[in-house]
PDB file of C-alpha atoms and ligand atoms in Angstrom:
ATOM      1  CA  UNK A   1      11.772   8.550 -24.388  1.00  0.00           C
ATOM      2  CA  UNK A   2      12.423   9.304 -20.734  1.00  0.00           C
ATOM      3  CA  UNK A   3       9.895   9.930 -17.991  1.00  0.00           C
ATOM      4  CA  UNK A   4      10.169  10.531 -14.239  1.00  0.00           C
ATOM      5  CA  UNK A   5       7.296   9.326 -12.110  1.00  0.00           C
ATOM      6  CA  UNK A   6       6.674   9.615  -8.383  1.00  0.00           C
ATOM      7  CA  UNK A   7       4.273   7.263  -6.594  1.00  0.00           C
ATOM      8  CA  UNK A   8       3.534   7.323  -2.844  1.00  0.00           C
ATOM      9  CA  UNK A   9       4.095   4.332  -0.592  1.00  0.00           C
ATOM     10  CA  UNK A  10       0.773   2.952   0.576  1.00  0.00           C
ATOM     11  CA  UNK A  11      -0.407   1.106   3.638  1.00  0.00           C
ATOM     12  CA  UNK A  12      -3.303  -1.309   3.175  1.00  0.00           C
ATOM     13  CA  UNK A  13      -5.862  -2.953   5.477  1.00  0.00           C
ATOM     14  CA  UNK A  14      -5.496  -0.522   8.431  1.00  0.00           C
ATOM     15  CA  UNK A  15      -6.341  -3.419  10.737  1.00  0.00           C
ATOM     16  CA  UNK A  16      -9.866  -4.677  10.046  1.00  0.00           C
ATOM     17  CA  UNK A  17     -10.278  -3.281   6.511  1.00  0.00           C
ATOM     18  CA  UNK A  18      -8.752  -6.297   4.776  1.00  0.00           C
ATOM     19  CA  UNK A  19      -8.579  -5.644   0.997  1.00  0.00           C
ATOM     20  CA  UNK A  20     -10.837  -2.619   1.568  1.00  0.00           C
ATOM     21  CA  UNK A  21      -8.875   0.300   3.026  1.00  0.00           C
ATOM     22  CA  UNK A  22      -5.609   1.834   1.880  1.00  0.00           C
ATOM     23  CA  UNK A  23      -3.804   5.088   2.594  1.00  0.00           C
ATOM     24  CA  UNK A  24      -1.048   7.053   0.798  1.00  0.00           C
ATOM     25  CA  UNK A  25       2.027   8.262   2.691  1.00  0.00           C
ATOM     26  CA  UNK A  26       4.577  11.008   2.108  1.00  0.00           C
ATOM     27  CA  UNK A  27       7.187   8.345   1.516  1.00  0.00           C
ATOM     28  CA  UNK A  28       7.673   8.850  -2.219  1.00  0.00           C
ATOM     29  CA  UNK A  29       9.029   6.238  -4.608  1.00  0.00           C
ATOM     30  CA  UNK A  30      10.707   7.684  -7.687  1.00  0.00           C
ATOM     31  CA  UNK A  31      11.210   6.039 -11.043  1.00  0.00           C
ATOM     32  CA  UNK A  32      13.116   7.295 -14.062  1.00  0.00           C
ATOM     33  CA  UNK A  33      12.032   5.132 -16.966  1.00  0.00           C
ATOM     34  CA  UNK A  34      13.689   5.314 -20.367  1.00  0.00           C
ATOM     35  CA  UNK A  35      13.778   3.183 -23.470  1.00  0.00           C
ATOM     36  CA  UNK A  36      17.005   1.237 -23.896  1.00  0.00           C
ATOM     37  CA  UNK A  37      18.909  -0.863 -26.399  1.00  0.00           C
ATOM     38  CA  UNK A  38      19.325  -3.709 -23.933  1.00  0.00           C
ATOM     39  CA  UNK A  39      17.467  -4.737 -20.810  1.00  0.00           C
ATOM     40  CA  UNK A  40      18.656  -6.238 -17.526  1.00  0.00           C
ATOM     41  CA  UNK A  41      16.917  -9.528 -16.812  1.00  0.00           C
ATOM     42  CA  UNK A  42      15.769 -10.958 -13.501  1.00  0.00           C
ATOM     43  CA  UNK A  43      15.425  -7.733 -11.524  1.00  0.00           C
ATOM     44  CA  UNK A  44      12.071  -8.022  -9.694  1.00  0.00           C
ATOM     45  CA  UNK A  45      11.288  -4.291  -9.618  1.00  0.00           C
ATOM     46  CA  UNK A  46      12.146  -3.906 -13.309  1.00  0.00           C
ATOM     47  CA  UNK A  47      10.035  -6.982 -14.128  1.00  0.00           C
ATOM     48  CA  UNK A  48       7.002  -5.405 -12.476  1.00  0.00           C
ATOM     49  CA  UNK A  49       7.520  -2.129 -14.352  1.00  0.00           C
ATOM     50  CA  UNK A  50       7.907  -4.091 -17.565  1.00  0.00           C
ATOM     51  CA  UNK A  51       4.766  -6.156 -16.938  1.00  0.00           C
ATOM     52  CA  UNK A  52       2.736  -3.001 -16.358  1.00  0.00           C
ATOM     53  CA  UNK A  53       4.284  -1.416 -19.443  1.00  0.00           C
ATOM     54  CA  UNK A  54       3.508  -4.448 -21.624  1.00  0.00           C
ATOM     55  CA  UNK A  55      -0.047  -4.720 -20.319  1.00  0.00           C
ATOM     56  CA  UNK A  56      -0.770  -1.219 -21.671  1.00  0.00           C
ATOM     57  CA  UNK A  57       0.738  -2.099 -25.042  1.00  0.00           C
ATOM     58  CA  UNK A  58      -1.438  -5.244 -25.162  1.00  0.00           C
ATOM     59  CA  UNK A  59      -4.594  -3.395 -24.197  1.00  0.00           C
ATOM     60  CA  UNK A  60      -3.890  -0.686 -26.776  1.00  0.00           C
ATOM     61  CA  UNK A  61      -3.138  -3.437 -29.333  1.00  0.00           C
ATOM     62  CA  UNK A  62       0.319  -2.023 -29.893  1.00  0.00           C
ATOM     63  CA  UNK A  63       3.305  -4.192 -30.702  1.00  0.00           C
ATOM     64  CA  UNK A  64       7.063  -3.687 -30.506  1.00  0.00           C
ATOM     65  CA  UNK A  65       7.345  -3.121 -26.773  1.00  0.00           C
ATOM     66  CA  UNK A  66      10.714  -1.394 -26.287  1.00  0.00           C
ATOM     67  CA  UNK A  67      13.411  -2.468 -23.844  1.00  0.00           C
ATOM     68  CA  UNK A  68      13.453  -0.366 -20.700  1.00  0.00           C
ATOM     69  CA  UNK A  69      16.029   0.989 -18.338  1.00  0.00           C
ATOM     70  CA  UNK A  70      14.822   2.176 -14.947  1.00  0.00           C
ATOM     71  CA  UNK A  71      16.492   4.161 -12.173  1.00  0.00           C
ATOM     72  CA  UNK A  72      14.818   3.598  -8.813  1.00  0.00           C
ATOM     73  CA  UNK A  73      14.979   5.704  -5.680  1.00  0.00           C
ATOM     74  CA  UNK A  74      16.696   3.818  -2.847  1.00  0.00           C
ATOM     75  CA  UNK A  75      13.629   3.647  -0.592  1.00  0.00           C
ATOM     76  CA  UNK A  76      11.757   1.016  -2.654  1.00  0.00           C
ATOM     77  CA  UNK A  77      11.792  -2.031  -0.373  1.00  0.00           C
ATOM     78  CA  UNK A  78      10.044  -5.088  -1.770  1.00  0.00           C
ATOM     79  CA  UNK A  79       7.832  -7.334   0.364  1.00  0.00           C
ATOM     80  CA  UNK A  80       7.547  -5.035   3.383  1.00  0.00           C
ATOM     81  CA  UNK A  81       3.854  -4.101   3.184  1.00  0.00           C
ATOM     82  CA  UNK A  82       4.304  -0.589   1.800  1.00  0.00           C
ATOM     83  CA  UNK A  83       2.831  -0.953  -1.674  1.00  0.00           C
ATOM     84  CA  UNK A  84       6.033  -1.163  -3.707  1.00  0.00           C
ATOM     85  CA  UNK A  85       4.602  -3.592  -6.239  1.00  0.00           C
ATOM     86  CA  UNK A  86       1.512  -1.424  -6.841  1.00  0.00           C
ATOM     87  CA  UNK A  87       3.856   1.546  -7.313  1.00  0.00           C
ATOM     88  CA  UNK A  88       6.111  -0.354  -9.763  1.00  0.00           C
ATOM     89  CA  UNK A  89       3.214  -1.623 -11.872  1.00  0.00           C
ATOM     90  CA  UNK A  90       1.562   1.802 -11.907  1.00  0.00           C
ATOM     91  CA  UNK A  91       4.815   3.490 -12.917  1.00  0.00           C
ATOM     92  CA  UNK A  92       5.163   1.047 -15.833  1.00  0.00           C
ATOM     93  CA  UNK A  93       1.551   1.577 -16.845  1.00  0.00           C
ATOM     94  CA  UNK A  94       1.808   5.367 -16.711  1.00  0.00           C
ATOM     95  CA  UNK A  95       5.083   5.353 -18.644  1.00  0.00           C
ATOM     96  CA  UNK A  96       3.625   3.153 -21.411  1.00  0.00           C
ATOM     97  CA  UNK A  97       0.497   5.258 -21.633  1.00  0.00           C
ATOM     98  CA  UNK A  98       2.539   8.450 -21.985  1.00  0.00           C
ATOM     99  CA  UNK A  99       4.827   6.738 -24.475  1.00  0.00           C
ATOM    100  CA  UNK A 100       1.833   5.754 -26.633  1.00  0.00           C
ATOM    101  CA  UNK A 101       0.176   9.167 -26.341  1.00  0.00           C
ATOM    102  CA  UNK A 102      -2.455   8.282 -23.747  1.00  0.00           C
ATOM    103  CA  UNK A 103      -4.616   5.566 -25.354  1.00  0.00           C
ATOM    104  CA  UNK A 104      -5.984   4.473 -21.952  1.00  0.00           C
ATOM    105  CA  UNK A 105      -8.314   6.490 -19.730  1.00  0.00           C
ATOM    106  CA  UNK A 106      -7.677   6.836 -16.004  1.00  0.00           C
ATOM    107  CA  UNK A 107     -10.199   4.041 -15.286  1.00  0.00           C
ATOM    108  CA  UNK A 108      -8.552   1.763 -17.828  1.00  0.00           C
ATOM    109  CA  UNK A 109      -5.103   2.338 -16.329  1.00  0.00           C
ATOM    110  CA  UNK A 110      -6.444   1.486 -12.872  1.00  0.00           C
ATOM    111  CA  UNK A 111      -8.202  -1.558 -14.251  1.00  0.00           C
ATOM    112  CA  UNK A 112      -4.979  -2.808 -15.859  1.00  0.00           C
ATOM    113  CA  UNK A 113      -3.028  -2.129 -12.650  1.00  0.00           C
ATOM    114  CA  UNK A 114      -5.450  -4.110 -10.499  1.00  0.00           C
ATOM    115  CA  UNK A 115      -5.484  -6.975 -12.997  1.00  0.00           C
ATOM    116  CA  UNK A 116      -1.693  -7.272 -13.121  1.00  0.00           C
ATOM    117  CA  UNK A 117      -0.947  -6.357  -9.502  1.00  0.00           C
ATOM    118  CA  UNK A 118      -3.951  -7.742  -7.714  1.00  0.00           C
ATOM    119  CA  UNK A 119      -4.326  -5.359  -4.764  1.00  0.00           C
ATOM    120  CA  UNK A 120      -6.809  -2.547  -5.271  1.00  0.00           C
ATOM    121  CA  UNK A 121      -6.218  -1.422  -1.664  1.00  0.00           C
ATOM    122  CA  UNK A 122      -2.692  -0.369  -2.684  1.00  0.00           C
ATOM    123  CA  UNK A 123      -3.357   0.611  -6.299  1.00  0.00           C
ATOM    124  CA  UNK A 124      -6.155   3.123  -5.523  1.00  0.00           C
ATOM    125  CA  UNK A 125      -4.345   5.185  -2.869  1.00  0.00           C
ATOM    126  CA  UNK A 126      -1.089   4.972  -4.872  1.00  0.00           C
ATOM    127  CA  UNK A 127      -2.835   6.426  -7.918  1.00  0.00           C
ATOM    128  CA  UNK A 128      -5.267   8.857  -6.270  1.00  0.00           C
ATOM    129  CA  UNK A 129      -3.643   9.581  -2.871  1.00  0.00           C
ATOM    130  CA  UNK A 130      -5.395   9.938   0.498  1.00  0.00           C
ATOM    131  CA  UNK A 131      -7.344   7.333   2.417  1.00  0.00           C
ATOM    132  CA  UNK A 132      -9.403   5.248   0.005  1.00  0.00           C
ATOM    133  CA  UNK A 133     -12.291   2.882   0.641  1.00  0.00           C
ATOM    134  CA  UNK A 134     -12.379   0.222  -2.077  1.00  0.00           C
ATOM    135  CA  UNK A 135     -15.256  -2.015  -3.083  1.00  0.00           C
ATOM    136  CA  UNK A 136     -15.163  -4.638  -5.796  1.00  0.00           C
ATOM    137  CA  UNK A 137     -18.406  -4.174  -7.712  1.00  0.00           C
ATOM    138  CA  UNK A 138     -20.948  -6.925  -8.152  1.00  0.00           C
ATOM    139  CA  UNK A 139     -22.166  -5.478 -11.425  1.00  0.00           C
ATOM    140  CA  UNK A 140     -19.230  -4.541 -13.539  1.00  0.00           C
ATOM    141  CA  UNK A 141     -19.737  -2.144 -16.384  1.00  0.00           C
ATOM    142  CA  UNK A 142     -17.227   0.601 -16.965  1.00  0.00           C
ATOM    143  CA  UNK A 143     -15.230   0.172 -13.763  1.00  0.00           C
ATOM    144  CA  UNK A 144     -14.777  -2.937 -11.693  1.00  0.00           C
ATOM    145  CA  UNK A 145     -14.191  -1.083  -8.431  1.00  0.00           C
ATOM    146  CA  UNK A 146     -15.682   1.775  -6.482  1.00  0.00           C
ATOM    147  CA  UNK A 147     -13.188   3.947  -4.652  1.00  0.00           C
ATOM    148  CA  UNK A 148     -14.121   6.680  -2.238  1.00  0.00           C
ATOM    149  CA  UNK A 149     -11.720   9.129  -0.635  1.00  0.00           C
ATOM    150  CA  UNK A 150     -12.153  10.047   3.030  1.00  0.00           C
ATOM    151  CA  UNK A 151     -10.824  13.416   4.193  1.00  0.00           C
ATOM    152  CA  UNK A 152      -8.592  13.389   7.251  1.00  0.00           C
ATOM    153  CA  UNK A 153      -7.231  15.999   9.617  1.00  0.00           C
ATOM    154  CA  UNK A 154      -3.672  16.871   8.485  1.00  0.00           C
ATOM    155  CA  UNK A 155      -2.561  16.542  12.143  1.00  0.00           C
ATOM    156  CA  UNK A 156      -3.066  12.780  11.907  1.00  0.00           C
ATOM    157  CA  UNK A 157       0.165  10.971  11.049  1.00  0.00           C
ATOM    158  CA  UNK A 158       1.268   7.382  10.652  1.00  0.00           C
ATOM    159  CA  UNK A 159       4.488   6.080  12.149  1.00  0.00           C
ATOM    160  CA  UNK A 160       5.761   3.213  10.036  1.00  0.00           C
ATOM    161  CA  UNK A 161       8.223   0.715  11.433  1.00  0.00           C
ATOM    162  CA  UNK A 162       9.839  -1.263   8.618  1.00  0.00           C
ATOM    163  CA  UNK A 163      11.649  -4.420   9.750  1.00  0.00           C
ATOM    164  CA  UNK A 164      14.632  -5.676   7.789  1.00  0.00           C
ATOM    165  CA  UNK A 165      12.924  -8.806   6.484  1.00  0.00           C
ATOM    166  CA  UNK A 166      10.224  -9.423   3.934  1.00  0.00           C
ATOM    167  CA  UNK A 167       6.839 -11.095   4.288  1.00  0.00           C
ATOM    168  CA  UNK A 168       5.649 -11.612   0.704  1.00  0.00           C
ATOM    169  CA  UNK A 169       1.920 -10.867   0.644  1.00  0.00           C
ATOM    170  CA  UNK A 170       1.152 -13.728  -1.727  1.00  0.00           C
ATOM    171  CA  UNK A 171       2.774 -16.272   0.586  1.00  0.00           C
ATOM    172  CA  UNK A 172       1.268 -15.122   3.876  1.00  0.00           C
ATOM    173  CA  UNK A 173      -2.115 -14.725   2.181  1.00  0.00           C
ATOM    174  CA  UNK A 174      -2.086 -18.405   1.338  1.00  0.00           C
ATOM    175  CA  UNK A 175      -1.978 -19.211   5.052  1.00  0.00           C
ATOM    176  CA  UNK A 176      -5.201 -17.303   5.793  1.00  0.00           C
ATOM    177  CA  UNK A 177      -8.405 -19.187   6.442  1.00  0.00           C
ATOM    178  CA  UNK A 178     -11.094 -18.805   3.796  1.00  0.00           C
ATOM    179  CA  UNK A 179     -13.815 -19.833   6.235  1.00  0.00           C
ATOM    180  CA  UNK A 180     -14.812 -17.000   8.544  1.00  0.00           C
ATOM    181  CA  UNK A 181     -17.193 -17.413  11.457  1.00  0.00           C
ATOM    182  CA  UNK A 182     -20.156 -15.063  11.608  1.00  0.00           C
ATOM    183  CA  UNK A 183     -18.771 -13.750  14.881  1.00  0.00           C
ATOM    184  CA  UNK A 184     -15.436 -12.818  13.297  1.00  0.00           C
ATOM    185  CA  UNK A 185     -17.141 -11.306  10.271  1.00  0.00           C
ATOM    186  CA  UNK A 186     -19.141  -9.047  12.597  1.00  0.00           C
ATOM    187  CA  UNK A 187     -15.959  -8.286  14.551  1.00  0.00           C
ATOM    188  CA  UNK A 188     -14.244  -6.914  11.429  1.00  0.00           C
ATOM    189  CA  UNK A 189     -17.257  -5.280   9.788  1.00  0.00           C
ATOM    190  CA  UNK A 190     -18.099  -3.325  12.940  1.00  0.00           C
ATOM    191  CA  UNK A 191     -14.507  -2.192  13.390  1.00  0.00           C
ATOM    192  CA  UNK A 192     -14.060  -1.161   9.742  1.00  0.00           C
ATOM    193  CA  UNK A 193     -17.122   1.060   9.971  1.00  0.00           C
ATOM    194  CA  UNK A 194     -16.008   2.444  13.335  1.00  0.00           C
ATOM    195  CA  UNK A 195     -12.502   3.038  11.978  1.00  0.00           C
ATOM    196  CA  UNK A 196     -13.578   5.089   8.960  1.00  0.00           C
ATOM    197  CA  UNK A 197     -15.995   7.185  11.022  1.00  0.00           C
ATOM    198  CA  UNK A 198     -13.549   7.698  13.894  1.00  0.00           C
ATOM    199  CA  UNK A 199     -10.827   8.783  11.447  1.00  0.00           C
ATOM    200  CA  UNK A 200     -13.065  11.236   9.623  1.00  0.00           C
ATOM    201  CA  UNK A 201     -14.628  12.658  12.788  1.00  0.00           C
ATOM    202  CA  UNK A 202     -11.287  12.868  14.620  1.00  0.00           C
ATOM    203  CA  UNK A 203     -12.536  10.541  17.383  1.00  0.00           C
ATOM    204  CA  UNK A 204      -9.122   9.010  17.822  1.00  0.00           C
ATOM    205  CA  UNK A 205      -9.943   7.458  21.212  1.00  0.00           C
ATOM    206  CA  UNK A 206     -11.815   4.799  19.268  1.00  0.00           C
ATOM    207  CA  UNK A 207      -8.841   3.823  17.107  1.00  0.00           C
ATOM    208  CA  UNK A 208      -7.377   1.309  19.549  1.00  0.00           C
ATOM    209  CA  UNK A 209     -10.483  -0.846  19.316  1.00  0.00           C
ATOM    210  CA  UNK A 210     -11.162   0.094  15.684  1.00  0.00           C
ATOM    211  CA  UNK A 211      -7.794  -1.139  14.361  1.00  0.00           C
ATOM    212  CA  UNK A 212      -8.225  -4.656  15.779  1.00  0.00           C
ATOM    213  CA  UNK A 213      -8.742  -7.508  13.366  1.00  0.00           C
ATOM    214  CA  UNK A 214      -9.613 -11.181  13.271  1.00  0.00           C
ATOM    215  CA  UNK A 215      -9.092 -11.952   9.584  1.00  0.00           C
ATOM    216  CA  UNK A 216      -5.359 -11.835   8.963  1.00  0.00           C
ATOM    217  CA  UNK A 217      -3.065 -10.226  11.540  1.00  0.00           C
ATOM    218  CA  UNK A 218      -2.919 -13.056  14.027  1.00  0.00           C
ATOM    219  CA  UNK A 219      -2.083 -15.652  11.360  1.00  0.00           C
ATOM    220  CA  UNK A 220       0.534 -13.368   9.833  1.00  0.00           C
ATOM    221  CA  UNK A 221       2.093 -12.687  13.247  1.00  0.00           C
ATOM    222  CA  UNK A 222       3.389 -16.275  13.146  1.00  0.00           C
ATOM    223  CA  UNK A 223       6.045 -14.864  10.786  1.00  0.00           C
ATOM    224  CA  UNK A 224       6.715 -11.958  13.119  1.00  0.00           C
ATOM    225  CA  UNK A 225       6.823 -13.160  16.735  1.00  0.00           C
ATOM    226  CA  UNK A 226       7.148  -9.784  18.505  1.00  0.00           C
ATOM    227  CA  UNK A 227       4.534  -8.034  16.357  1.00  0.00           C
ATOM    228  CA  UNK A 228       1.955  -7.703  19.147  1.00  0.00           C
ATOM    229  CA  UNK A 229       4.651  -6.552  21.618  1.00  0.00           C
ATOM    230  CA  UNK A 230       5.382  -3.662  19.254  1.00  0.00           C
ATOM    231  CA  UNK A 231       1.638  -2.878  19.012  1.00  0.00           C
ATOM    232  CA  UNK A 232       1.480  -2.753  22.811  1.00  0.00           C
ATOM    233  CA  UNK A 233       4.602  -0.635  23.216  1.00  0.00           C
ATOM    234  CA  UNK A 234       3.308   1.933  20.698  1.00  0.00           C
ATOM    235  CA  UNK A 235      -0.127   2.043  22.358  1.00  0.00           C
ATOM    236  CA  UNK A 236       1.382   2.433  25.850  1.00  0.00           C
ATOM    237  CA  UNK A 237       3.387   5.404  24.581  1.00  0.00           C
ATOM    238  CA  UNK A 238       0.280   7.106  23.166  1.00  0.00           C
ATOM    239  CA  UNK A 239      -0.366   5.741  19.648  1.00  0.00           C
ATOM    240  CA  UNK A 240      -4.111   5.788  18.943  1.00  0.00           C
ATOM    241  CA  UNK A 241      -4.252   2.550  16.984  1.00  0.00           C
ATOM    242  CA  UNK A 242      -1.677   0.130  15.557  1.00  0.00           C
ATOM    243  CA  UNK A 243      -1.882  -2.409  12.747  1.00  0.00           C
ATOM    244  CA  UNK A 244       0.111  -4.588  10.375  1.00  0.00           C
ATOM    245  CA  UNK A 245       0.538  -2.663   7.113  1.00  0.00           C
ATOM    246  CA  UNK A 246      -0.688  -4.695   4.113  1.00  0.00           C
ATOM    247  CA  UNK A 247       0.783  -8.178   4.233  1.00  0.00           C
ATOM    248  CA  UNK A 248       3.489  -6.959   6.667  1.00  0.00           C
ATOM    249  CA  UNK A 249       5.986  -6.899   8.206  1.00  0.00           C
ATOM    250  CA  UNK A 250       5.723  -3.094   8.411  1.00  0.00           C
ATOM    251  CA  UNK A 251       3.776  -1.945  11.447  1.00  0.00           C
ATOM    252  CA  UNK A 252       1.858   1.332  11.266  1.00  0.00           C
ATOM    253  CA  UNK A 253       0.639   3.450  14.179  1.00  0.00           C
ATOM    254  CA  UNK A 254      -1.854   6.331  14.018  1.00  0.00           C
ATOM    255  CA  UNK A 255      -0.563   9.265  16.055  1.00  0.00           C
ATOM    256  CA  UNK A 256      -1.316  12.924  16.682  1.00  0.00           C
ATOM    257  CA  UNK A 257       1.355  13.685  19.304  1.00  0.00           C
ATOM    258  CA  UNK A 258       4.433  12.271  21.018  1.00  0.00           C
ATOM    259  CA  UNK A 259       5.650  10.968  17.644  1.00  0.00           C
ATOM    260  CA  UNK A 260       9.336  10.795  18.550  1.00  0.00           C
ATOM    261  CA  UNK A 261       8.846   8.786  21.740  1.00  0.00           C
ATOM    262  CA  UNK A 262       6.401   6.430  20.069  1.00  0.00           C
ATOM    263  CA  UNK A 263       8.844   5.881  17.187  1.00  0.00           C
ATOM    264  CA  UNK A 264      11.602   5.157  19.666  1.00  0.00           C
ATOM    265  CA  UNK A 265       9.716   2.557  21.680  1.00  0.00           C
ATOM    266  CA  UNK A 266       8.584   0.832  18.482  1.00  0.00           C
ATOM    267  CA  UNK A 267      12.152   0.664  17.213  1.00  0.00           C
ATOM    268  CA  UNK A 268      13.473  -0.486  20.611  1.00  0.00           C
ATOM    269  CA  UNK A 269      10.866  -3.210  20.784  1.00  0.00           C
ATOM    270  CA  UNK A 270      11.752  -4.376  17.252  1.00  0.00           C
ATOM    271  CA  UNK A 271      15.302  -4.693  18.515  1.00  0.00           C
ATOM    272  CA  UNK A 272      16.971  -4.637  15.116  1.00  0.00           C
ATOM    273  CA  UNK A 273      19.356  -1.810  14.197  1.00  0.00           C
ATOM    274  CA  UNK A 274      18.534  -2.381  10.534  1.00  0.00           C
ATOM    275  CA  UNK A 275      14.830  -1.644  11.044  1.00  0.00           C
ATOM    276  CA  UNK A 276      13.650   1.744   9.752  1.00  0.00           C
ATOM    277  CA  UNK A 277      11.185   3.999  11.514  1.00  0.00           C
ATOM    278  CA  UNK A 278       9.595   6.990   9.816  1.00  0.00           C
ATOM    279  CA  UNK A 279       6.922   9.488  10.824  1.00  0.00           C
ATOM    280  CA  UNK A 280       4.714   9.948   7.754  1.00  0.00           C
ATOM    281  CA  UNK A 281       2.061  12.447   6.798  1.00  0.00           C
ATOM    282  CA  UNK A 282      -0.875  11.237   4.794  1.00  0.00           C
ATOM    283  CA  UNK A 283      -0.677  12.656   1.267  1.00  0.00           C
ATOM    284  CA  UNK A 284      -3.638  13.776  -0.794  1.00  0.00           C
ATOM    285  CA  UNK A 285      -1.861  13.416  -4.096  1.00  0.00           C
ATOM    286  CA  UNK A 286      -1.117  10.094  -5.746  1.00  0.00           C
ATOM    287  CA  UNK A 287       1.010   9.217  -8.780  1.00  0.00           C
ATOM    288  CA  UNK A 288       2.475  12.168 -10.613  1.00  0.00           C
ATOM    289  CA  UNK A 289       4.882  12.838 -13.448  1.00  0.00           C
ATOM    290  CA  UNK A 290       7.766  14.914 -12.139  1.00  0.00           C
TER     291      UNK A 290
HETATM  292  N1  HSE B 301      -4.898  -6.551   1.396  1.00  0.00           N
HETATM  293  C1  HSE B 301      -3.755  -7.312   1.014  1.00  0.00           C
HETATM  294  C2  HSE B 301      -3.532  -8.448   1.987  1.00  0.00           C
HETATM  295  C3  HSE B 301      -2.508  -6.505   1.025  1.00  0.00           C
HETATM  296  O1  HSE B 301      -3.657  -8.215   3.180  1.00  0.00           O
HETATM  297  O2  HSE B 301      -3.197  -9.541   1.559  1.00  0.00           O
HETATM  298  C4  HSE B 301      -2.470  -5.512  -0.054  1.00  0.00           C
HETATM  299  O3  HSE B 301      -1.164  -5.125  -0.195  1.00  0.00           O
END
């Protein structure tokens, strides 16, 4: 068995929408997954694929999980805030489901992915594409999550600046306060609502205010001292709104013009030749078999 799967990179949170908003980018991760006689051990990306693969076998009550060999595209950078783990788990899940002749429905695959990966705000846009609003349901029956796609103007792009260091989401998440003041809750709720409406209505002047956050970015910036300087540089050059992508350290900026200059000032401010900057479109399509 051999299967090629493409999954978009995803950017979660979008500022105030912590664990709630995620968006798919035309930065495509590719996986070629085949069964193998032997398996390399200790490779984090392969382990994630394998965990997703095994989870489908378990759910389908199938045994004899085969060894896997996986070829990865070079752009899969772990721990940068661009949804690589969601993509790896989903690729493993899709491969296993195809391998077993599709025992799991779409909802079941998503459910498995969120259980093993943990971040619905990456899993949903990676699987379905577009900008997704995600809500964990109080009453769980068939699905545990609601996801709703918001349609955006194709002129809207995201510049992503990817520093050459990792900020593992799990670790930086542990540093976040679990007690939120009412004032800060209102701060983020109001901005999340404003953000989704401003994006859909094309009222980009609101994005500067709407991408601000008081739940996670400031704490996470302790691992990334010039993060806010990069936000400011991008905004000065004409970015509409700037935020820390997922758990970081990637920084994402909403733009509709002046992309090259904005990219340049972000990269200059990062001041690391190994940092990557890319102007991304938002893609409507999620995971696909290629
Ligand atoms: N929403 C998650 C977090 C990131 O901020 O911890 C998902 O990748």
